[in-house]
Amino acid sequence: MPGITREEVSHLARLARLELKPEELDHFAGQLDDIIGAVARVSEVADQDVPPTSHPLPLTNVMRADEVRPSLTPEQALSGAPAQEQQRFKVPQILGED
């Protein structure tokens, strides 16, 4: 596999709106080439019977189950509100929209 060239690094830097010095182009070209090589090695190891994963460890939902519990009625919740409309808190308009 051919290595990453200075021109390719320069093109990527231009797309990312980065200004790189000539010596940085050589440095980053070598680093990007190493990264691509590492990804290629991982791709060689991965086999068809290995499913793709988004995380190395299994994740489980840590939230509690939803259960109905006693709570305030809309009237109770709005009882201290300075203004209300259609069982909602009414607040001053700030964006000038209707």
JSON list of C-alpha atoms in Angstrom, two decimals:
[
{"chain": "A", "resi": 1, "resn": "MET", "atom": "CA", "xyz": [0.00, 0.00, 0.00]},
{"chain": "A", "resi": 2, "resn": "PRO", "atom": "CA", "xyz": [1.50, 3.36, -0.99]},
{"chain": "A", "resi": 3, "resn": "GLY", "atom": "CA", "xyz": [2.20, 5.85, 1.77]},
{"chain": "A", "resi": 4, "resn": "ILE", "atom": "CA", "xyz": [0.40, 9.13, 2.36]},
{"chain": "A", "resi": 5, "resn": "THR", "atom": "CA", "xyz": [1.98, 11.92, 0.36]},
{"chain": "A", "resi": 6, "resn": "ARG", "atom": "CA", "xyz": [2.68, 15.51, 1.36]},
{"chain": "A", "resi": 7, "resn": "GLU", "atom": "CA", "xyz": [0.17, 16.62, -1.27]},
{"chain": "A", "resi": 8, "resn": "GLU", "atom": "CA", "xyz": [-2.57, 14.48, 0.31]},
{"chain": "A", "resi": 9, "resn": "VAL", "atom": "CA", "xyz": [-1.79, 15.89, 3.76]},
{"chain": "A", "resi": 10, "resn": "SER", "atom": "CA", "xyz": [-1.79, 19.40, 2.31]},
{"chain": "A", "resi": 11, "resn": "HIS", "atom": "CA", "xyz": [-5.17, 18.74, 0.67]},
{"chain": "A", "resi": 12, "resn": "LEU", "atom": "CA", "xyz": [-6.63, 17.40, 3.93]},
{"chain": "A", "resi": 13, "resn": "ALA", "atom": "CA", "xyz": [-5.25, 20.40, 5.83]},
{"chain": "A", "resi": 14, "resn": "ARG", "atom": "CA", "xyz": [-6.81, 22.75, 3.31]},
{"chain": "A", "resi": 15, "resn": "LEU", "atom": "CA", "xyz": [-10.18, 21.00, 3.66]},
{"chain": "A", "resi": 16, "resn": "ALA", "atom": "CA", "xyz": [-9.91, 21.27, 7.46]},
{"chain": "A", "resi": 17, "resn": "ARG", "atom": "CA", "xyz": [-8.81, 24.92, 7.11]},
{"chain": "A", "resi": 18, "resn": "LEU", "atom": "CA", "xyz": [-5.51, 24.22, 8.84]},
{"chain": "A", "resi": 19, "resn": "GLU", "atom": "CA", "xyz": [-2.34, 26.06, 7.97]},
{"chain": "A", "resi": 20, "resn": "LEU", "atom": "CA", "xyz": [0.62, 23.68, 8.11]},
{"chain": "A", "resi": 21, "resn": "LYS", "atom": "CA", "xyz": [4.33, 24.39, 7.71]},
{"chain": "A", "resi": 22, "resn": "PRO", "atom": "CA", "xyz": [6.32, 22.27, 5.22]},
{"chain": "A", "resi": 23, "resn": "GLU", "atom": "CA", "xyz": [8.01, 20.27, 8.01]},
{"chain": "A", "resi": 24, "resn": "GLU", "atom": "CA", "xyz": [4.59, 19.56, 9.54]},
{"chain": "A", "resi": 25, "resn": "LEU", "atom": "CA", "xyz": [3.41, 18.09, 6.23]},
{"chain": "A", "resi": 26, "resn": "ASP", "atom": "CA", "xyz": [6.18, 15.48, 6.36]},
{"chain": "A", "resi": 27, "resn": "HIS", "atom": "CA", "xyz": [5.57, 14.77, 10.05]},
{"chain": "A", "resi": 28, "resn": "PHE", "atom": "CA", "xyz": [1.81, 14.32, 9.65]},
{"chain": "A", "resi": 29, "resn": "ALA", "atom": "CA", "xyz": [2.24, 12.27, 6.47]},
{"chain": "A", "resi": 30, "resn": "GLY", "atom": "CA", "xyz": [4.26, 9.73, 8.46]},
{"chain": "A", "resi": 31, "resn": "GLN", "atom": "CA", "xyz": [1.76, 9.72, 11.32]},
{"chain": "A", "resi": 32, "resn": "LEU", "atom": "CA", "xyz": [-1.25, 9.27, 9.02]},
{"chain": "A", "resi": 33, "resn": "ASP", "atom": "CA", "xyz": [0.57, 6.46, 7.22]},
{"chain": "A", "resi": 34, "resn": "ASP", "atom": "CA", "xyz": [1.14, 4.71, 10.58]},
{"chain": "A", "resi": 35, "resn": "ILE", "atom": "CA", "xyz": [-2.54, 5.13, 11.51]},
{"chain": "A", "resi": 36, "resn": "ILE", "atom": "CA", "xyz": [-3.76, 3.72, 8.20]},
{"chain": "A", "resi": 37, "resn": "GLY", "atom": "CA", "xyz": [-1.35, 0.81, 8.59]},
{"chain": "A", "resi": 38, "resn": "ALA", "atom": "CA", "xyz": [-2.71, 0.05, 12.07]},
{"chain": "A", "resi": 39, "resn": "VAL", "atom": "CA", "xyz": [-6.29, 0.11, 10.79]},
{"chain": "A", "resi": 40, "resn": "ALA", "atom": "CA", "xyz": [-5.32, -2.23, 7.96]},
{"chain": "A", "resi": 41, "resn": "ARG", "atom": "CA", "xyz": [-3.80, -4.69, 10.46]},
{"chain": "A", "resi": 42, "resn": "VAL", "atom": "CA", "xyz": [-7.00, -4.66, 12.52]},
{"chain": "A", "resi": 43, "resn": "SER", "atom": "CA", "xyz": [-9.03, -5.26, 9.36]},
{"chain": "A", "resi": 44, "resn": "GLU", "atom": "CA", "xyz": [-6.89, -8.32, 8.58]},
{"chain": "A", "resi": 45, "resn": "VAL", "atom": "CA", "xyz": [-7.57, -9.80, 12.02]},
{"chain": "A", "resi": 46, "resn": "ALA", "atom": "CA", "xyz": [-11.32, -9.21, 11.98]},
{"chain": "A", "resi": 47, "resn": "ASP", "atom": "CA", "xyz": [-13.04, -12.22, 10.51]},
{"chain": "A", "resi": 48, "resn": "GLN", "atom": "CA", "xyz": [-16.53, -12.71, 9.07]},
{"chain": "A", "resi": 49, "resn": "ASP", "atom": "CA", "xyz": [-17.72, -14.49, 12.23]},
{"chain": "A", "resi": 50, "resn": "VAL", "atom": "CA", "xyz": [-16.72, -11.53, 14.44]},
{"chain": "A", "resi": 51, "resn": "PRO", "atom": "CA", "xyz": [-19.69, -9.13, 14.64]},
{"chain": "A", "resi": 52, "resn": "PRO", "atom": "CA", "xyz": [-18.97, -5.39, 14.47]},
{"chain": "A", "resi": 53, "resn": "THR", "atom": "CA", "xyz": [-19.38, -3.60, 17.78]},
{"chain": "A", "resi": 54, "resn": "SER", "atom": "CA", "xyz": [-19.66, 0.01, 18.87]},
{"chain": "A", "resi": 55, "resn": "HIS", "atom": "CA", "xyz": [-18.15, -0.62, 22.30]},
{"chain": "A", "resi": 56, "resn": "PRO", "atom": "CA", "xyz": [-15.70, -3.22, 23.60]},
{"chain": "A", "resi": 57, "resn": "LEU", "atom": "CA", "xyz": [-17.81, -3.99, 26.68]},
{"chain": "A", "resi": 58, "resn": "PRO", "atom": "CA", "xyz": [-21.50, -4.86, 26.77]},
{"chain": "A", "resi": 59, "resn": "LEU", "atom": "CA", "xyz": [-23.62, -1.90, 27.83]},
{"chain": "A", "resi": 60, "resn": "THR", "atom": "CA", "xyz": [-26.85, -2.14, 29.77]},
{"chain": "A", "resi": 61, "resn": "ASN", "atom": "CA", "xyz": [-29.44, 0.49, 30.51]},
{"chain": "A", "resi": 62, "resn": "VAL", "atom": "CA", "xyz": [-28.78, 1.91, 33.96]},
{"chain": "A", "resi": 63, "resn": "MET", "atom": "CA", "xyz": [-32.08, 3.78, 34.26]},
{"chain": "A", "resi": 64, "resn": "ARG", "atom": "CA", "xyz": [-34.87, 2.55, 36.47]},
{"chain": "A", "resi": 65, "resn": "ALA", "atom": "CA", "xyz": [-38.08, 1.20, 35.00]},
{"chain": "A", "resi": 66, "resn": "ASP", "atom": "CA", "xyz": [-40.93, 3.68, 34.51]},
{"chain": "A", "resi": 67, "resn": "GLU", "atom": "CA", "xyz": [-43.67, 3.24, 37.07]},
{"chain": "A", "resi": 68, "resn": "VAL", "atom": "CA", "xyz": [-46.74, 5.33, 37.74]},
{"chain": "A", "resi": 69, "resn": "ARG", "atom": "CA", "xyz": [-46.52, 7.03, 41.12]},
{"chain": "A", "resi": 70, "resn": "PRO", "atom": "CA", "xyz": [-48.65, 9.63, 42.86]},
{"chain": "A", "resi": 71, "resn": "SER", "atom": "CA", "xyz": [-47.89, 13.16, 41.69]},
{"chain": "A", "resi": 72, "resn": "LEU", "atom": "CA", "xyz": [-49.40, 16.64, 41.51]},
{"chain": "A", "resi": 73, "resn": "THR", "atom": "CA", "xyz": [-52.51, 17.32, 39.48]},
{"chain": "A", "resi": 74, "resn": "PRO", "atom": "CA", "xyz": [-52.20, 20.05, 36.83]},
{"chain": "A", "resi": 75, "resn": "GLU", "atom": "CA", "xyz": [-54.21, 22.37, 39.08]},
{"chain": "A", "resi": 76, "resn": "GLN", "atom": "CA", "xyz": [-51.89, 21.77, 42.03]},
{"chain": "A", "resi": 77, "resn": "ALA", "atom": "CA", "xyz": [-48.77, 22.27, 39.92]},
{"chain": "A", "resi": 78, "resn": "LEU", "atom": "CA", "xyz": [-50.09, 25.54, 38.47]},
{"chain": "A", "resi": 79, "resn": "SER", "atom": "CA", "xyz": [-51.55, 26.86, 41.73]},
{"chain": "A", "resi": 80, "resn": "GLY", "atom": "CA", "xyz": [-48.56, 29.13, 42.43]},
{"chain": "A", "resi": 81, "resn": "ALA", "atom": "CA", "xyz": [-47.99, 30.25, 38.85]},
{"chain": "A", "resi": 82, "resn": "PRO", "atom": "CA", "xyz": [-48.42, 33.99, 38.21]},
{"chain": "A", "resi": 83, "resn": "ALA", "atom": "CA", "xyz": [-50.07, 33.22, 34.85]},
{"chain": "A", "resi": 84, "resn": "GLN", "atom": "CA", "xyz": [-51.38, 30.06, 33.19]},
{"chain": "A", "resi": 85, "resn": "GLU", "atom": "CA", "xyz": [-53.08, 29.12, 29.96]},
{"chain": "A", "resi": 86, "resn": "GLN", "atom": "CA", "xyz": [-54.50, 25.74, 28.83]},
{"chain": "A", "resi": 87, "resn": "GLN", "atom": "CA", "xyz": [-53.03, 23.92, 31.85]},
{"chain": "A", "resi": 88, "resn": "ARG", "atom": "CA", "xyz": [-49.55, 25.33, 31.12]},
{"chain": "A", "resi": 89, "resn": "PHE", "atom": "CA", "xyz": [-47.32, 27.99, 32.61]},
{"chain": "A", "resi": 90, "resn": "LYS", "atom": "CA", "xyz": [-47.73, 31.23, 30.64]},
{"chain": "A", "resi": 91, "resn": "VAL", "atom": "CA", "xyz": [-44.49, 33.18, 30.18]},
{"chain": "A", "resi": 92, "resn": "PRO", "atom": "CA", "xyz": [-43.77, 36.48, 28.42]},
{"chain": "A", "resi": 93, "resn": "GLN", "atom": "CA", "xyz": [-43.14, 36.31, 24.70]},
{"chain": "A", "resi": 94, "resn": "ILE", "atom": "CA", "xyz": [-39.46, 36.93, 23.87]},
{"chain": "A", "resi": 95, "resn": "LEU", "atom": "CA", "xyz": [-39.02, 36.23, 20.16]},
{"chain": "A", "resi": 96, "resn": "GLY", "atom": "CA", "xyz": [-41.70, 38.45, 18.67]},
{"chain": "A", "resi": 97, "resn": "GLU", "atom": "CA", "xyz": [-43.54, 35.49, 17.11]},
{"chain": "A", "resi": 98, "resn": "ASP", "atom": "CA", "xyz": [-47.24, 34.75, 17.39]}
]
